[in-house]
PDB file of C-alpha atoms in Angstrom:
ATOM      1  CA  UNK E   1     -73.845  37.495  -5.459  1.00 44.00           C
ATOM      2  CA  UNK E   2     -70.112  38.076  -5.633  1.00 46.00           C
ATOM      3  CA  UNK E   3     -69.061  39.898  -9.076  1.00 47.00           C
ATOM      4  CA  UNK E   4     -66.826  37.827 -11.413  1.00 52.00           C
ATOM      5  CA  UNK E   5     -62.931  38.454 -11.557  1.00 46.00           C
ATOM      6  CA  UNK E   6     -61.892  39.883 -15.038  1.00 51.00           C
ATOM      7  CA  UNK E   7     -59.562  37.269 -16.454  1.00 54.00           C
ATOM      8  CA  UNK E   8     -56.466  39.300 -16.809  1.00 54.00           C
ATOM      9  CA  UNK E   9     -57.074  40.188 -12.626  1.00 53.00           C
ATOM     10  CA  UNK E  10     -57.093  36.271 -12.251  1.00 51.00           C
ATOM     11  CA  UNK E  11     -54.466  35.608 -14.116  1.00 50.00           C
ATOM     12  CA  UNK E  12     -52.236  38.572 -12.216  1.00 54.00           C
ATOM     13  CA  UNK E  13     -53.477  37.065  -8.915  1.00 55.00           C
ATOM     14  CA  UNK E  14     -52.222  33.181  -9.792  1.00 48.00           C
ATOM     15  CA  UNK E  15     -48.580  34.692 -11.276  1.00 53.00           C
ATOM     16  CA  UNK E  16     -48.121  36.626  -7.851  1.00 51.00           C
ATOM     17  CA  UNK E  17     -48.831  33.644  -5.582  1.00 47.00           C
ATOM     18  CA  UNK E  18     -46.706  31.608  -7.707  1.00 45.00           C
ATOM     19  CA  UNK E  19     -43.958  34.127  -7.180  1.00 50.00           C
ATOM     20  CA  UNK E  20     -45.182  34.473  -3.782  1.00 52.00           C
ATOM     21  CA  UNK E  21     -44.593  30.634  -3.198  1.00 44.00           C
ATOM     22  CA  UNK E  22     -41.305  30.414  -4.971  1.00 46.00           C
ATOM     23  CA  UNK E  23     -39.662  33.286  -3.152  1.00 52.00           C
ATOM     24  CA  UNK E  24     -39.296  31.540   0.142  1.00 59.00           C
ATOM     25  CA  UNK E  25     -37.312  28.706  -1.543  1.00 61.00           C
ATOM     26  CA  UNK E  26     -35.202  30.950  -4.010  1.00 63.00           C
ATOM     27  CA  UNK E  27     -34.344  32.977  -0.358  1.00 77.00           C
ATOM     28  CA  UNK E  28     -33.467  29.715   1.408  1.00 78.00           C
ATOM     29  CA  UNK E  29     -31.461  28.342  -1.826  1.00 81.00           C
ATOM     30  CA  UNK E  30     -29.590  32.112  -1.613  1.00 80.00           C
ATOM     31  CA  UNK E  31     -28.992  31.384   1.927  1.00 86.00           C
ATOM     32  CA  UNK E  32     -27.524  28.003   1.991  1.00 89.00           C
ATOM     33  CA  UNK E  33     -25.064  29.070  -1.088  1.00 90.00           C
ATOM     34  CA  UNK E  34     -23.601  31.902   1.392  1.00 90.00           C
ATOM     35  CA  UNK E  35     -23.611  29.334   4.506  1.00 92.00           C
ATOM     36  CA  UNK E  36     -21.645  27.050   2.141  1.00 94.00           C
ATOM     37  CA  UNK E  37     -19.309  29.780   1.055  1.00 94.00           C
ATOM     38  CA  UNK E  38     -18.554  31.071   4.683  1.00 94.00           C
ATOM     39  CA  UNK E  39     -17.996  27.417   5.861  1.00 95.00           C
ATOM     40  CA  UNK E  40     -15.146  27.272   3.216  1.00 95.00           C
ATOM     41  CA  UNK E  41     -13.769  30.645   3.992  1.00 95.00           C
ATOM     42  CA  UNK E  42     -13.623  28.758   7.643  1.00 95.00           C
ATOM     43  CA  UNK E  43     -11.878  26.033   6.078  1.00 96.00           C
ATOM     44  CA  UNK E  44      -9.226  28.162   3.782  1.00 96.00           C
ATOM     45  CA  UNK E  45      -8.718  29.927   7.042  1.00 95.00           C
ATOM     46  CA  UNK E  46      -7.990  26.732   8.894  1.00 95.00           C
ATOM     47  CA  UNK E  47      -5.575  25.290   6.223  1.00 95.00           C
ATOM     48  CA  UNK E  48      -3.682  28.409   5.334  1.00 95.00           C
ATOM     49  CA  UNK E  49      -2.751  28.565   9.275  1.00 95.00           C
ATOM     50  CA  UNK E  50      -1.410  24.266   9.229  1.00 95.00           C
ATOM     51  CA  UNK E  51       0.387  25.620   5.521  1.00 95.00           C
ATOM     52  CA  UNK E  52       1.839  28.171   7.324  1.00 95.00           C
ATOM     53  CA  UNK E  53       3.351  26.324  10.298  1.00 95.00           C
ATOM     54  CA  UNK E  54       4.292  23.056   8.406  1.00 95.00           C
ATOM     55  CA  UNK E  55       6.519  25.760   5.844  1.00 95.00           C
ATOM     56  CA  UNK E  56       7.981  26.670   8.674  1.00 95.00           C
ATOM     57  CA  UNK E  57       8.314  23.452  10.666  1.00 95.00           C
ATOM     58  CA  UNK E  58      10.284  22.694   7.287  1.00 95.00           C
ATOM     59  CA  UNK E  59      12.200  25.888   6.935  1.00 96.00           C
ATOM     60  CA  UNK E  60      13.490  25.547  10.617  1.00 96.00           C
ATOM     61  CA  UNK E  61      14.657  21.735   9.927  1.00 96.00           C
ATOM     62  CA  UNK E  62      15.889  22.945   6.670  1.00 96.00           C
ATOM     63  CA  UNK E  63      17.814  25.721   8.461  1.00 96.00           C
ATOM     64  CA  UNK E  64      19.484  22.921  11.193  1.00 96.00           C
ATOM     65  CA  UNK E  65      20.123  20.574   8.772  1.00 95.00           C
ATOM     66  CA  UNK E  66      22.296  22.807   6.916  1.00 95.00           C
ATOM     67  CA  UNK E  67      24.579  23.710  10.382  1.00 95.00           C
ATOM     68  CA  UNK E  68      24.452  20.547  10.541  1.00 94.00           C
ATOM     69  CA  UNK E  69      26.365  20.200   7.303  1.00 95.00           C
ATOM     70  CA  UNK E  70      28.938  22.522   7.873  1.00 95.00           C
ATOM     71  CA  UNK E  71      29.878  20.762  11.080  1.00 94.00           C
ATOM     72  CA  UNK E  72      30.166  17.598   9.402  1.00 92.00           C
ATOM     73  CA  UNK E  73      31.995  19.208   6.693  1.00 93.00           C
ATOM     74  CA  UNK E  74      34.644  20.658   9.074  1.00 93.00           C
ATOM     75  CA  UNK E  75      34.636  17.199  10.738  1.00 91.00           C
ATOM     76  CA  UNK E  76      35.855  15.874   7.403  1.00 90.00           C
ATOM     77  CA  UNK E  77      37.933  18.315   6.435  1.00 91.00           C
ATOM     78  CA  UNK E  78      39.738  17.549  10.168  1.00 91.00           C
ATOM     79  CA  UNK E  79      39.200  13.995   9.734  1.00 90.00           C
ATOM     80  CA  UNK E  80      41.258  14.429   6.335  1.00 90.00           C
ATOM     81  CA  UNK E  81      44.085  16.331   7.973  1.00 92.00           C
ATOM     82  CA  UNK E  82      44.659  14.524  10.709  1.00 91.00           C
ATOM     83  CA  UNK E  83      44.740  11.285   8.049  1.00 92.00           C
ATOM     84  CA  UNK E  84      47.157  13.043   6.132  1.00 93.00           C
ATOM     85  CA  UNK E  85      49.165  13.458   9.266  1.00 93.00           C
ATOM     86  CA  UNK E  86      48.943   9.765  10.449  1.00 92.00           C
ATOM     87  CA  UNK E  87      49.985   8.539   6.695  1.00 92.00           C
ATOM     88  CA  UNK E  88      52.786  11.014   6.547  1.00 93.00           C
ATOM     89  CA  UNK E  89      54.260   9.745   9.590  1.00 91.00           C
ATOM     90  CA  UNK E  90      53.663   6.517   8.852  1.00 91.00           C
ATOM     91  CA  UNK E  91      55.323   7.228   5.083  1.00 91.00           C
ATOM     92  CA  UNK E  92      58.693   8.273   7.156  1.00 90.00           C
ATOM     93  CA  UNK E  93      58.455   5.642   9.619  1.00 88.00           C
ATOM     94  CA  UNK E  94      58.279   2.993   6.921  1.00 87.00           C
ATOM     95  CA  UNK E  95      61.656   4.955   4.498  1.00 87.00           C
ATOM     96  CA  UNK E  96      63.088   4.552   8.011  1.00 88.00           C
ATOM     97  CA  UNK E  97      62.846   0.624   7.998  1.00 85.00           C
ATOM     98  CA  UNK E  98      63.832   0.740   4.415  1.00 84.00           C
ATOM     99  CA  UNK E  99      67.209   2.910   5.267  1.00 84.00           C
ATOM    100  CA  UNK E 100      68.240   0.301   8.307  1.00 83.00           C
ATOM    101  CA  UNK E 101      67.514  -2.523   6.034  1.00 80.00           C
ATOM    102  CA  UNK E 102      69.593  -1.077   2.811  1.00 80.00           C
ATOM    103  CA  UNK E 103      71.985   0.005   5.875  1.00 81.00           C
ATOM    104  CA  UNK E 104      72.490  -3.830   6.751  1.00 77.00           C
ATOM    105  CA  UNK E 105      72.572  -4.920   3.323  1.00 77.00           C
ATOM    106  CA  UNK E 106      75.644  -2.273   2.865  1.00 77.00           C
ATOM    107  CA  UNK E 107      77.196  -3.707   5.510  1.00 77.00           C
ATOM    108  CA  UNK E 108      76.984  -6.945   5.305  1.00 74.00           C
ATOM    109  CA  UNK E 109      75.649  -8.811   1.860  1.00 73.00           C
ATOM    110  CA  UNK E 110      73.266 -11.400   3.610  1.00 69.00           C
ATOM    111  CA  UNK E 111      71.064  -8.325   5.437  1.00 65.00           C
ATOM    112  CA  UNK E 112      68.663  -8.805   8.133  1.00 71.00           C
ATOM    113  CA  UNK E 113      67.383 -11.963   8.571  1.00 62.00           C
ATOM    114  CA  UNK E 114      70.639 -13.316   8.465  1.00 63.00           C
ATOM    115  CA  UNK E 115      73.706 -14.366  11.194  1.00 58.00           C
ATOM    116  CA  UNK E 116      76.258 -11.982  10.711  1.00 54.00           C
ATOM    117  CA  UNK E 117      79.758 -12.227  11.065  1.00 57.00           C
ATOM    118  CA  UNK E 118      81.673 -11.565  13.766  1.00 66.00           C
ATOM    119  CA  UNK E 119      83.540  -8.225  11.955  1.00 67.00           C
ATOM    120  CA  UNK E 120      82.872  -4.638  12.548  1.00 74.00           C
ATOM    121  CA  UNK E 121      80.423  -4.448   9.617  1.00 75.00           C
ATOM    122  CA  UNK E 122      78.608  -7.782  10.863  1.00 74.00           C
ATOM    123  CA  UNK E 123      78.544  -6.349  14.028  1.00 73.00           C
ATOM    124  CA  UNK E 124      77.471  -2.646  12.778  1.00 76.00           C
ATOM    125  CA  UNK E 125      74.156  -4.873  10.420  1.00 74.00           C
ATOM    126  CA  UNK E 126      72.832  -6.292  13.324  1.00 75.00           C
ATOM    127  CA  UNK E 127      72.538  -3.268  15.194  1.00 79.00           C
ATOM    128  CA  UNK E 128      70.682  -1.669  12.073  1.00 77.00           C
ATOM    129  CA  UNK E 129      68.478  -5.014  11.862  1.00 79.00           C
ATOM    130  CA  UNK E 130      67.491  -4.668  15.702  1.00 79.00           C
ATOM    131  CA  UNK E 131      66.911  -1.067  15.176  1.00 82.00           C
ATOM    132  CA  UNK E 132      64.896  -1.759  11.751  1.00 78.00           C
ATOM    133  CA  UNK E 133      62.855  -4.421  13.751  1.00 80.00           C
ATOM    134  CA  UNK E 134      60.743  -1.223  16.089  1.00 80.00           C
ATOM    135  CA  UNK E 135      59.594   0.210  12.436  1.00 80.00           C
ATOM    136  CA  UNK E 136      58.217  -3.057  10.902  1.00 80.00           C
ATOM    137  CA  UNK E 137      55.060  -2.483  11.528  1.00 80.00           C
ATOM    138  CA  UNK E 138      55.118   0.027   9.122  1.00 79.00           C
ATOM    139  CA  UNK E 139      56.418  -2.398   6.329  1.00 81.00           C
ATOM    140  CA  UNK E 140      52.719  -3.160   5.355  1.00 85.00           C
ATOM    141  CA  UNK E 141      52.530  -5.196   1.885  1.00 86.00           C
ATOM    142  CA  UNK E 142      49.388  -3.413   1.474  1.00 87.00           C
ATOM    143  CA  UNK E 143      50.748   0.339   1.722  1.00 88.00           C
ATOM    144  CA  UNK E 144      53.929  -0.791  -0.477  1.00 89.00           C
ATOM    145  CA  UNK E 145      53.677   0.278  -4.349  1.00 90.00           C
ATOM    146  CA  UNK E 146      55.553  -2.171  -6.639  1.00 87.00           C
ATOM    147  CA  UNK E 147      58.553   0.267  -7.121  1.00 87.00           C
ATOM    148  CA  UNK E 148      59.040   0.030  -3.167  1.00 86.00           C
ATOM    149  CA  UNK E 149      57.726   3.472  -2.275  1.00 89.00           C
ATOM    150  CA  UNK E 150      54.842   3.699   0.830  1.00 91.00           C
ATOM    151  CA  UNK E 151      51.115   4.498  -0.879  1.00 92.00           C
ATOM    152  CA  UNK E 152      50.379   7.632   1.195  1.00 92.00           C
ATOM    153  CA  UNK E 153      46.859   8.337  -0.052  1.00 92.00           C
ATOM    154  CA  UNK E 154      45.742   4.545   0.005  1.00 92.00           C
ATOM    155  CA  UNK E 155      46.761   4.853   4.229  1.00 92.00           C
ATOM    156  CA  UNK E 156      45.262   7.799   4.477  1.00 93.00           C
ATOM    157  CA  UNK E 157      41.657   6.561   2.615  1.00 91.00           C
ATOM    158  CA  UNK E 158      41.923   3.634   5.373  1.00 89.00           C
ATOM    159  CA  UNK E 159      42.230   6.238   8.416  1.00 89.00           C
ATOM    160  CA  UNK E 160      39.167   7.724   7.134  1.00 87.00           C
ATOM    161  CA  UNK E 161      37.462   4.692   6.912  1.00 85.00           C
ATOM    162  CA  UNK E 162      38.768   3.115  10.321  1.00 83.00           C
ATOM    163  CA  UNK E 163      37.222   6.139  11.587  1.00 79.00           C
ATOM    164  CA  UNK E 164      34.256   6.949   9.691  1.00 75.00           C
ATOM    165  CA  UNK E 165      32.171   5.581  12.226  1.00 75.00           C
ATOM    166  CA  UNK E 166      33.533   7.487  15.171  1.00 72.00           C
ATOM    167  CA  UNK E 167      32.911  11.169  13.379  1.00 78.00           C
ATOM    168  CA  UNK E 168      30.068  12.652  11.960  1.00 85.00           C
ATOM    169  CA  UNK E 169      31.710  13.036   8.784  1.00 83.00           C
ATOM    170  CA  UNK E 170      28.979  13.070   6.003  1.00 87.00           C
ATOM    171  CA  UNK E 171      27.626  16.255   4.975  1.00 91.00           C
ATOM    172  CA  UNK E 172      26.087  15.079   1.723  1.00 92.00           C
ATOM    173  CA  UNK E 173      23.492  13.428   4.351  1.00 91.00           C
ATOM    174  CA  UNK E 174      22.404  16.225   5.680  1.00 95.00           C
ATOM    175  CA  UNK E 175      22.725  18.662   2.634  1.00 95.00           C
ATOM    176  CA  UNK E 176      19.981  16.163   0.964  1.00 95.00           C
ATOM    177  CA  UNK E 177      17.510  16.213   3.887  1.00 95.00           C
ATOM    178  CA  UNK E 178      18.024  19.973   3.776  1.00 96.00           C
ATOM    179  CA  UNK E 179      17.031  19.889  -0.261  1.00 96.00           C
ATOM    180  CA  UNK E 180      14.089  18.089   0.355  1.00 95.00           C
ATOM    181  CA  UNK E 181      12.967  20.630   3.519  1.00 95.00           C
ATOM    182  CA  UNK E 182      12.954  23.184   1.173  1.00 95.00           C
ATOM    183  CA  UNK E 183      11.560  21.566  -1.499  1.00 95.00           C
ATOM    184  CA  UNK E 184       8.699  21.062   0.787  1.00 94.00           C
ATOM    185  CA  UNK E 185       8.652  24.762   2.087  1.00 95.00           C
ATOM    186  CA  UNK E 186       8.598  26.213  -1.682  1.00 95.00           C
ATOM    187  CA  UNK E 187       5.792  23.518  -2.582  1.00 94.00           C
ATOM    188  CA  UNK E 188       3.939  24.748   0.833  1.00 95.00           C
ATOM    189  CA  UNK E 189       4.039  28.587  -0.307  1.00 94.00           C
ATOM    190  CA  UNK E 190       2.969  27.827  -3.585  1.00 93.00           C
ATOM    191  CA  UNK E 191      -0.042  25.958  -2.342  1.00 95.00           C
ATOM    192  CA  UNK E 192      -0.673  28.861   0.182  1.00 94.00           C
ATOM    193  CA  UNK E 193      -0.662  31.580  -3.090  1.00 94.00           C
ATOM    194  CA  UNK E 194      -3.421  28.828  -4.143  1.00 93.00           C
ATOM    195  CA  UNK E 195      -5.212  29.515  -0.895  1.00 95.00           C
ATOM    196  CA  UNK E 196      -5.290  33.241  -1.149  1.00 95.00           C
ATOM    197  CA  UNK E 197      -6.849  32.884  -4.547  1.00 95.00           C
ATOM    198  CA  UNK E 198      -9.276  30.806  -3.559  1.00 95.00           C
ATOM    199  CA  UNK E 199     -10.180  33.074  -0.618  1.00 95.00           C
ATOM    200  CA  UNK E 200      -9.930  35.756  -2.870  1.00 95.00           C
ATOM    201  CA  UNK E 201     -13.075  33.617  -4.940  1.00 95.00           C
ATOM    202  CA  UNK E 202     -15.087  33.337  -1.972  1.00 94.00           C
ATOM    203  CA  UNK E 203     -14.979  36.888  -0.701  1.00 94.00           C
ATOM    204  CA  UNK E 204     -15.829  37.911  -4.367  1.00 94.00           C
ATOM    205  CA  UNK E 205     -18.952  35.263  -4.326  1.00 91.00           C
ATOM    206  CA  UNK E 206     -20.566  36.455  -0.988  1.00 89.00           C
ATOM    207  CA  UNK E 207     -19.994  39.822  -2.306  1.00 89.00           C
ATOM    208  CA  UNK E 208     -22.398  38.992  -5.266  1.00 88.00           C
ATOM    209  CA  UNK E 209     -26.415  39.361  -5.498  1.00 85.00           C
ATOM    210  CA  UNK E 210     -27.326  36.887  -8.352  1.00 88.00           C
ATOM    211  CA  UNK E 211     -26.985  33.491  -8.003  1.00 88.00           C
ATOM    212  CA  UNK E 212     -25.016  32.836 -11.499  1.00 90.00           C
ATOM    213  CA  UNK E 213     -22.629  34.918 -10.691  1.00 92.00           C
ATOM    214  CA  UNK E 214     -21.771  33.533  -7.122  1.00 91.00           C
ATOM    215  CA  UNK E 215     -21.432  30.204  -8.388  1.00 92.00           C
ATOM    216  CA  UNK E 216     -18.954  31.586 -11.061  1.00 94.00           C
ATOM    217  CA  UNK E 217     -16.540  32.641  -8.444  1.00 93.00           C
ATOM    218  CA  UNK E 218     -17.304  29.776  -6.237  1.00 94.00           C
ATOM    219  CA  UNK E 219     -17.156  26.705  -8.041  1.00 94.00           C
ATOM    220  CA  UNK E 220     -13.330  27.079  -9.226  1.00 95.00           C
ATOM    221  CA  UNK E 221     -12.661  28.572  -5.122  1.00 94.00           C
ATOM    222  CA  UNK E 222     -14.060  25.005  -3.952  1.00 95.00           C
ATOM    223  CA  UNK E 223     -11.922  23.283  -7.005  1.00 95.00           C
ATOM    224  CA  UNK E 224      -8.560  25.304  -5.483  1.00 93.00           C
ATOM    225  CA  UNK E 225      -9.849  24.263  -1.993  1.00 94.00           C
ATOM    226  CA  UNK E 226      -9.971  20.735  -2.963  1.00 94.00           C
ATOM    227  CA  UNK E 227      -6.637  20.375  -4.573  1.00 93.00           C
ATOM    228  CA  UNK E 228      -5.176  22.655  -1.788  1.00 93.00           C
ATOM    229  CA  UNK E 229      -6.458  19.928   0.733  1.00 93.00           C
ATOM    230  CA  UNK E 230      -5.766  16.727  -1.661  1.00 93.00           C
ATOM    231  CA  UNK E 231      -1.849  17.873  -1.829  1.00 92.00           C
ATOM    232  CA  UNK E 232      -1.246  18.890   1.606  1.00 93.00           C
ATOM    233  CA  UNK E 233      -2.362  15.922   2.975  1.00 91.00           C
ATOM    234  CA  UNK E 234      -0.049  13.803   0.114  1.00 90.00           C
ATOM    235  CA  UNK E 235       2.715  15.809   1.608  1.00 87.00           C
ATOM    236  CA  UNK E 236       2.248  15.715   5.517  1.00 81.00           C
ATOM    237  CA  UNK E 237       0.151  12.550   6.296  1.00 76.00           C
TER     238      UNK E 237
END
């Protein structure tokens, strides 16, 4: 006949299969929690590589968009000159007109527009009139102030703007797309300081024995991951 267990053996026996019986699952728990964490080391990995070649995919456009701007600022600035030119010559073309046609009016009274007389001075006016007649192209009602002096700058705005289609003139264009390249590089590196925190979390929870204290470093790494990923896709998709 088999001798009885004391009760305090029994009850030794039943706590160490229980612990027995819950080990395997605590292990397995343990082991899934440091799968998980690896698998999102993976995925920091992944992302801080795209971060890093989208910031520069942005510097780099950032960077041609800007020579970009200083050609079309040079275009302007020659675009400007060469306007100033045009109106200049047009200013002394037009005083021209206006010298032959007080010229006539010296001579004779009646001025161009008129038969002259058949005098010297008649004579003399029409010669100024036929002369005045090559620069009337230049006596533009719309370049002509009201005290009879040629409007240099208002020519010169309409070169620019005959012409504005012709040159690559508009910097401001390009110096905004620039802004907004960098704007996205600067967001990018702050997102990938975000990454090497959260990396830093995930290292730190593998690292650790109890379970507590692994999900302390993990849970705000996969709340970083998750913002990481929510805001680079707003930006780049």
């Amino acid at each position: 006949m088999t001798e009885d267990l004391p009760p305090d053996g029994a009850a030794e026996q039943a706590d160490g299969a229980a612990e027995q019986a819950a080990a395997p699952d605590h292990t397995d728990r343990h082991k899934r929690l440091h799968l998980t964490i690896a698998l999102s080391i993976a995925v920091v990995s992944v992302l801080g590589a795209l971060v890093s070649w989208r910031a520069e995919v942005h510097a780099s456009a950032a960077s041609e968009l800007d020579q970009n701007a200083v050609a079309a600022t040079i275009n302007a600035t020659n675009q400007a000159a060469q306007a100033q030119t045009l109106a200049a010559s047009a200013q002394s073309e037009y005083e021209r007109y206006a010298r032959l046609g007080d010229e006539a009016a010296r001579l004779d009274p009646r001025g161009c527009g008129e038969t002259h007389a058949s005098s010297i001075s008649g004579v003399e006016a029409d010669v100024a009139c036929s002369v005045q007649v090559v620069f009337s192209e230049y006596n533009d009602p719309g370049y002509i102030n009201a005290n009879g002096t040629f409007n240099v700058e208002k020519y010169a705005a309409d070169v620019v703007a005959a012409d504005r289609y012709g040159v690559d003139a508009n910097p401001a264009h390009y110096q905004k797309a620039a802004a907004q390249d960098r704007n996205l590089e600067d967001t990018l590196l702050y997102l990938s300081i975000g990454l090497v925190v959260a990396l830093a979390l995930f290292t730190l929870g593998r690292l650790a024995k109890e379970r507590r204290r692994i999900l302390a470093l993990a849970v705000p790494g996969w709340l970083a991951l998750g913002g990481a990923l929510a805001l680079f896709a707003a930006m780049e998709l």
